[in-house]
Coordinates of C-alpha atoms in Angstrom, one line a residue:
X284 CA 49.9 -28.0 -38.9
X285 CA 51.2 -25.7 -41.2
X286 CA 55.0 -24.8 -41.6
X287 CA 56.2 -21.6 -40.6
X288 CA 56.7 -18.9 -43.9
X289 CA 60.4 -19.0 -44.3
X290 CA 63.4 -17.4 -42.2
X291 CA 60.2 -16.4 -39.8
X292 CA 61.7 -18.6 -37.0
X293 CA 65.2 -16.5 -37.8
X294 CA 63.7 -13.3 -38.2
X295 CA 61.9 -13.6 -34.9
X296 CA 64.6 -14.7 -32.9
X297 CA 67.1 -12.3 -34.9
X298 CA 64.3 -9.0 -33.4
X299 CA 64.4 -10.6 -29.7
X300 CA 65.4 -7.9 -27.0
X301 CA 68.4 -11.0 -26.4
X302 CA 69.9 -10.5 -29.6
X303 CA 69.2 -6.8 -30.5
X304 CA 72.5 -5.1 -31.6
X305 CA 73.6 -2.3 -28.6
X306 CA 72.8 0.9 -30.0
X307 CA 69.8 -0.6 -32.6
X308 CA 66.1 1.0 -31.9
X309 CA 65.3 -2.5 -30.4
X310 CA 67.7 -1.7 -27.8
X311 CA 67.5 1.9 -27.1
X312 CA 65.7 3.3 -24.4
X313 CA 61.9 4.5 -24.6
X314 CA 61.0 7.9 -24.6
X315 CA 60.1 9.7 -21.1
X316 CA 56.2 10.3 -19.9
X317 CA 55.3 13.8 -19.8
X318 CA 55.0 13.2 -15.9
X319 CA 58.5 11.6 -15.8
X320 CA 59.6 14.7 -17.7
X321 CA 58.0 16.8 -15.6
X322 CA 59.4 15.5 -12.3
X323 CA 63.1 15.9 -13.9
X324 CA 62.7 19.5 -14.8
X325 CA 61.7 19.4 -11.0
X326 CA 64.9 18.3 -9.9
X327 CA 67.2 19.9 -12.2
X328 CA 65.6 23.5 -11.2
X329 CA 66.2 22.4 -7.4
X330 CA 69.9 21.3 -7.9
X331 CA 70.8 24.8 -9.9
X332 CA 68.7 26.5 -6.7
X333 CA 70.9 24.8 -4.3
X334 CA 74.2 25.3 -6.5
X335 CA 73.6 29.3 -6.4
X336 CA 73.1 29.1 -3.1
X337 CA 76.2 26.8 -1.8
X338 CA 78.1 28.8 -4.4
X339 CA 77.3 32.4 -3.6
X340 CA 78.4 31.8 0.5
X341 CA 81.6 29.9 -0.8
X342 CA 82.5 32.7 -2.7
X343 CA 81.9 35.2 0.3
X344 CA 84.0 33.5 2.6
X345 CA 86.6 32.4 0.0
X346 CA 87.4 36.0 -0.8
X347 CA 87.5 37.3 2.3
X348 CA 89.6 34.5 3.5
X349 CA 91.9 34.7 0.9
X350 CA 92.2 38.2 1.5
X351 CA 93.3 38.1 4.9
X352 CA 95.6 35.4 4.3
X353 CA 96.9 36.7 0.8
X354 CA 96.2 34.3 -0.2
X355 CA 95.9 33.7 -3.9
X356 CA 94.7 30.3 -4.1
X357 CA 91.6 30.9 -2.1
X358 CA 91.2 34.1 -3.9
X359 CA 90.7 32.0 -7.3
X360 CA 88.8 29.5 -5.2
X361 CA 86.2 32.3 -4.6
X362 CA 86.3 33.5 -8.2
X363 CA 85.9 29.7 -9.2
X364 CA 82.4 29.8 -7.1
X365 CA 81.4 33.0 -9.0
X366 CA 81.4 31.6 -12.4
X367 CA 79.7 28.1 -11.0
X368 CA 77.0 30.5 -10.0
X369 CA 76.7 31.7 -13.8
X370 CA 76.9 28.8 -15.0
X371 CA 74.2 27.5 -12.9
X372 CA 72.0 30.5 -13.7
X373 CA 72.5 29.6 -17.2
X374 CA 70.8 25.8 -16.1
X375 CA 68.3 27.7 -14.1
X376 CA 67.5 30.1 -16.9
X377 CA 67.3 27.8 -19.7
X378 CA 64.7 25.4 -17.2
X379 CA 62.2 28.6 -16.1
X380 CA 60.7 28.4 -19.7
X381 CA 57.8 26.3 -20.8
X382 CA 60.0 24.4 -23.6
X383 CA 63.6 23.9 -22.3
X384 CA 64.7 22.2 -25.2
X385 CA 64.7 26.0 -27.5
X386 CA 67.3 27.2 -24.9
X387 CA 69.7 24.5 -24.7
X388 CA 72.0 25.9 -27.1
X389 CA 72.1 29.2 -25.4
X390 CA 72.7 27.6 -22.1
X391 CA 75.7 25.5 -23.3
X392 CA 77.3 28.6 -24.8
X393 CA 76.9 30.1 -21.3
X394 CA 78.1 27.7 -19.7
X395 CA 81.3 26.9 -22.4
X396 CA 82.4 30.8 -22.0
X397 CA 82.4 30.3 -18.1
X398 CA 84.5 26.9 -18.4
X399 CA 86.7 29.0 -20.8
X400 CA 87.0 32.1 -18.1
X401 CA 87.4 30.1 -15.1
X402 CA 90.7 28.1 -17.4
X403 CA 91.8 31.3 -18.0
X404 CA 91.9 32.6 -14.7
X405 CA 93.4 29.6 -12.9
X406 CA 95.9 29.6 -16.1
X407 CA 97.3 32.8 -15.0
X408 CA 96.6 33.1 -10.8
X409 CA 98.9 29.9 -11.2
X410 CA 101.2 31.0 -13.6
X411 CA 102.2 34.1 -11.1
X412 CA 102.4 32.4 -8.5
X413 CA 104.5 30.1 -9.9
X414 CA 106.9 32.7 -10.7
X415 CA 106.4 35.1 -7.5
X416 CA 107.1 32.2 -5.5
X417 CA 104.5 33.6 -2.3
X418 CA 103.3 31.5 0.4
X419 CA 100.1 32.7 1.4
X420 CA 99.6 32.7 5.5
X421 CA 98.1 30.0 6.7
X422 CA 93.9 29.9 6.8
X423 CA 92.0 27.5 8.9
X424 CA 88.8 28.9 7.6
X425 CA 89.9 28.0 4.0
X426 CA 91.1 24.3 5.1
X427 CA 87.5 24.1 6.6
X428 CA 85.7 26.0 3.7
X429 CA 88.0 23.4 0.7
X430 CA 86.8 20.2 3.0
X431 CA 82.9 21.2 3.6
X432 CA 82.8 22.0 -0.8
X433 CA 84.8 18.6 -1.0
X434 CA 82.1 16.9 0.5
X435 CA 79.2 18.9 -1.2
X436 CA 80.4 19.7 -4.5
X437 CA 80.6 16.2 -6.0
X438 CA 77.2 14.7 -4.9
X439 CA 75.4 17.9 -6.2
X440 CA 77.7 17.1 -9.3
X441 CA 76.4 12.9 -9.5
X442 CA 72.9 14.4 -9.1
X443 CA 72.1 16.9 -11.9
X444 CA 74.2 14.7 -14.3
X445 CA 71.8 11.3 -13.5
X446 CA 69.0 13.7 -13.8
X447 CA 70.3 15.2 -16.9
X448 CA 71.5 12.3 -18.6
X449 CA 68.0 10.8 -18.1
X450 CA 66.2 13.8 -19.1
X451 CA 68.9 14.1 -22.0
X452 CA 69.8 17.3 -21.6
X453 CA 72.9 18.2 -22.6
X454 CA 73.4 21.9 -21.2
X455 CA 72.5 19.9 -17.7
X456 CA 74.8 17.1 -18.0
X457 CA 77.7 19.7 -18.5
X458 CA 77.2 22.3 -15.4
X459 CA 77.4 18.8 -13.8
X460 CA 80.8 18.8 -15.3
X461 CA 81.4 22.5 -14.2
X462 CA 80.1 21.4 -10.7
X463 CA 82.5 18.7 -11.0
X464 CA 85.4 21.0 -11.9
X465 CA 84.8 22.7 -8.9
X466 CA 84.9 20.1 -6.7
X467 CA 88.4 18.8 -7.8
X468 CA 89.6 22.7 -7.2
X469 CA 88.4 22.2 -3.8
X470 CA 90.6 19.5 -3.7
X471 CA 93.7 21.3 -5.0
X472 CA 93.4 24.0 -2.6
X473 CA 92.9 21.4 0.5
X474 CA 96.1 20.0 -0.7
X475 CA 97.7 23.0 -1.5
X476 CA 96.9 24.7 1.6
X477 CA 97.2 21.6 3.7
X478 CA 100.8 20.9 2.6
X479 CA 102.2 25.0 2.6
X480 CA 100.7 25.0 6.3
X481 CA 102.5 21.6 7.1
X482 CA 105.7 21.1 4.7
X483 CA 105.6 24.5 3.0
X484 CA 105.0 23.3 -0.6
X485 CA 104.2 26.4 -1.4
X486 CA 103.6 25.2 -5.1
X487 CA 101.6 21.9 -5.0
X488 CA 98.5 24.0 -5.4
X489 CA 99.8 26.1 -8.5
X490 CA 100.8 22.7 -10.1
X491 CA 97.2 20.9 -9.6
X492 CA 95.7 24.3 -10.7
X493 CA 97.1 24.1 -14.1
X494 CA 96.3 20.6 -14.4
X495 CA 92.9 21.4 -13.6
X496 CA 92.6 24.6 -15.9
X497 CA 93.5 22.4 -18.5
X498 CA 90.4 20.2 -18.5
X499 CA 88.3 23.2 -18.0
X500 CA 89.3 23.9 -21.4
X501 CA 88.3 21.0 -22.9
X502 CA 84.8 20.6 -21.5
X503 CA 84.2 24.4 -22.6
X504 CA 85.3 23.5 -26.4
X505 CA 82.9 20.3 -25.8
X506 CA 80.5 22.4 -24.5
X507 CA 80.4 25.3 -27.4
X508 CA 80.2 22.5 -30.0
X509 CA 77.6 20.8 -28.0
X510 CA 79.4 17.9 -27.9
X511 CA 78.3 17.4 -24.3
X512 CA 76.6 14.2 -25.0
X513 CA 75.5 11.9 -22.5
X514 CA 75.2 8.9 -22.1
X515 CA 72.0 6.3 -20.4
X516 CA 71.4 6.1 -16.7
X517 CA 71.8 3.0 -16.7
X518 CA 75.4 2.8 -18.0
X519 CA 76.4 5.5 -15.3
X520 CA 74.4 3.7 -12.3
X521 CA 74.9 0.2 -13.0
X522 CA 71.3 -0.2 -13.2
X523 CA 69.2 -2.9 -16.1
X524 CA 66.5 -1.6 -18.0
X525 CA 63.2 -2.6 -16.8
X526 CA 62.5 -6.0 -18.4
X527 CA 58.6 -4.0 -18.6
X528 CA 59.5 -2.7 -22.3
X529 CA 60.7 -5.4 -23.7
X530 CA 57.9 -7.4 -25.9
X531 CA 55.9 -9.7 -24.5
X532 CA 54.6 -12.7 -26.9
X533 CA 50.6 -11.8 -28.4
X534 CA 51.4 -8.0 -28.1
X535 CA 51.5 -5.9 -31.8
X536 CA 54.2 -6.2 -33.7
X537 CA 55.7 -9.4 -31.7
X538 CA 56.9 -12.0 -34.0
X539 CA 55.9 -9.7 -37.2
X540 CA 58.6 -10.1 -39.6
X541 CA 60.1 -6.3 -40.4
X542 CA 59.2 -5.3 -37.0
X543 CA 61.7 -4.9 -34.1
X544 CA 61.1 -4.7 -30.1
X545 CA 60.1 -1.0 -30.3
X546 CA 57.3 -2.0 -32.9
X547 CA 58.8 -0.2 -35.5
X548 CA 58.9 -1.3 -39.6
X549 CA 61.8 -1.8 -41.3
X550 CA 61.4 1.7 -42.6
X551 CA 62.9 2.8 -39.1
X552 CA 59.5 4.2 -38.8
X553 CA 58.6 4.7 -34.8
X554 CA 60.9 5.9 -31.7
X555 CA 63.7 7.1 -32.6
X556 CA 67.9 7.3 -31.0
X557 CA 67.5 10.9 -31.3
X558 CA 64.4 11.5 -28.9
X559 CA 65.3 8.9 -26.7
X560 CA 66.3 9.9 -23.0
X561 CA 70.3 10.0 -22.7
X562 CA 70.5 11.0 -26.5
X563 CA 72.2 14.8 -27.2
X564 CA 70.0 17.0 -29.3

């Protein structure tokens, strides 16, 4: 029997899936099937549907709400819904043409200016009321409008961002985080209005409004530089890569010294971090 060539036996167990550095080719991801990718341009074009949709009757019955109640809160609330509906068009817009990928850039600009607006507007609709010092009336239909988009809001949020993150679309991943704005402003104004109605702390929503605006500003400078990187499913669901892609012994390129789990040479040659799903391009 003949010897093994030298530093084989460490070279072979060096390229196992076991022992592959996090981040190295060997580990990363493999790239989606055109039906896979298919199916998640599906789905993200049916979350943005139902987004507009939600979006444009919250905004109907936040305004008018908010203006029979004077209320200021709600007012911003329904303003809030307005630009998740642009920002969402932006998604939908960017998903209607054959090759999403050329309009990603477009649609992360879109959606950057809206975070930047909405920041804005909250910035100052809290600011003033901060200094006016107005209690708004109190609004049943604005309690039960903040608690139905508290319960909506964030699983619509969890959805497009597991479908974008595995689809590695960065414009996606951040309306999910524009969805997700959204949802913690319904929370604000349920606690806002929740405690003027009960205690009349007529400034706890003012206070979690700036708070708010404040990370709305830094996903919309994350956004414009297209930093809105995400991140595998996996790591976000908990889930373990099926064991189906790793090498199995006898297939090419197992055992080869140069070669890693992805079948790539040394050159780095084969699938690359960059088009792999969960990477930002």
């Amino acid at each position: 029997m003949s010897a093994a060539a030298p530093g084989s036996a460490a070279r072979g167990h060096a390229d196992s899936p076991a022992s592959a550095a996090p981040g190295s080719p060997a580990s990363a991801a493999p790239p989606l099937a055109p039906a896979r990718r298919d199916v998640l341009r599906r789905r993200i074009r049916w979350i943005v549907a139902g987004t507009i949709a939600w979006n444009t009757v919250e905004a109907g019955v936040a305004l008018s709400a908010g203006a029979v109640a004077s209320s200021t809160a709600l007012v911003a609330f329904g303003l809030d819904s307005i630009v998740e509906v642009l920002a969402a068009s932006a998604v939908a817009w960017q998903f209607s043409a054959p090759d999403p990928e050329a309009r990603e850039r477009t649609a992360l600009r879109l959606i950057a200016v809206s975070f930047l607006c909405l920041a804005a507007y909250v910035s100052v609709d809290a600011a003033l009321a901060l200094v006016g010092g107005s209690a708004a009336r109190p609004s049943p239909t604005g309690i039960v409008l903040a608690a139905l988009s508290l319960a909506v809001m964030p699983a619509l949020s969890l959805l497009e961002r597991r479908t974008g993150t595995e689809l590695g679309s960065a414009s996606a991943v951040a309306d999910s985080r524009q969805t997700l704005v959204c949802a913690w402003l319904s929370a604000a104004l349920l606690v806002g209005l929740l405690l003027d109605a009960g205690l009349g702390w007529w400034w706890a929503d003012p206070v979690a409004g700036l708070a708010i605006a404040a990370f709305a500003v830094r996903e919309g400078v994350e956004a414009w530089r297209g930093d809105a990187c995400t991140v595998p499913v996996a790591a976000l669901t908990g889930e373990r890569a099926p064991e189906a892609d790793a090498p199995h012994a006898g297939a090419p390129g197992a055992g080869t010294p140069g070669a890693d789990a992805t079948g790539a040479d040394a050159t780095g040659a084969g699938t690359s971090d960059a088009s792999a799903p969960g990477s930002c391009r």
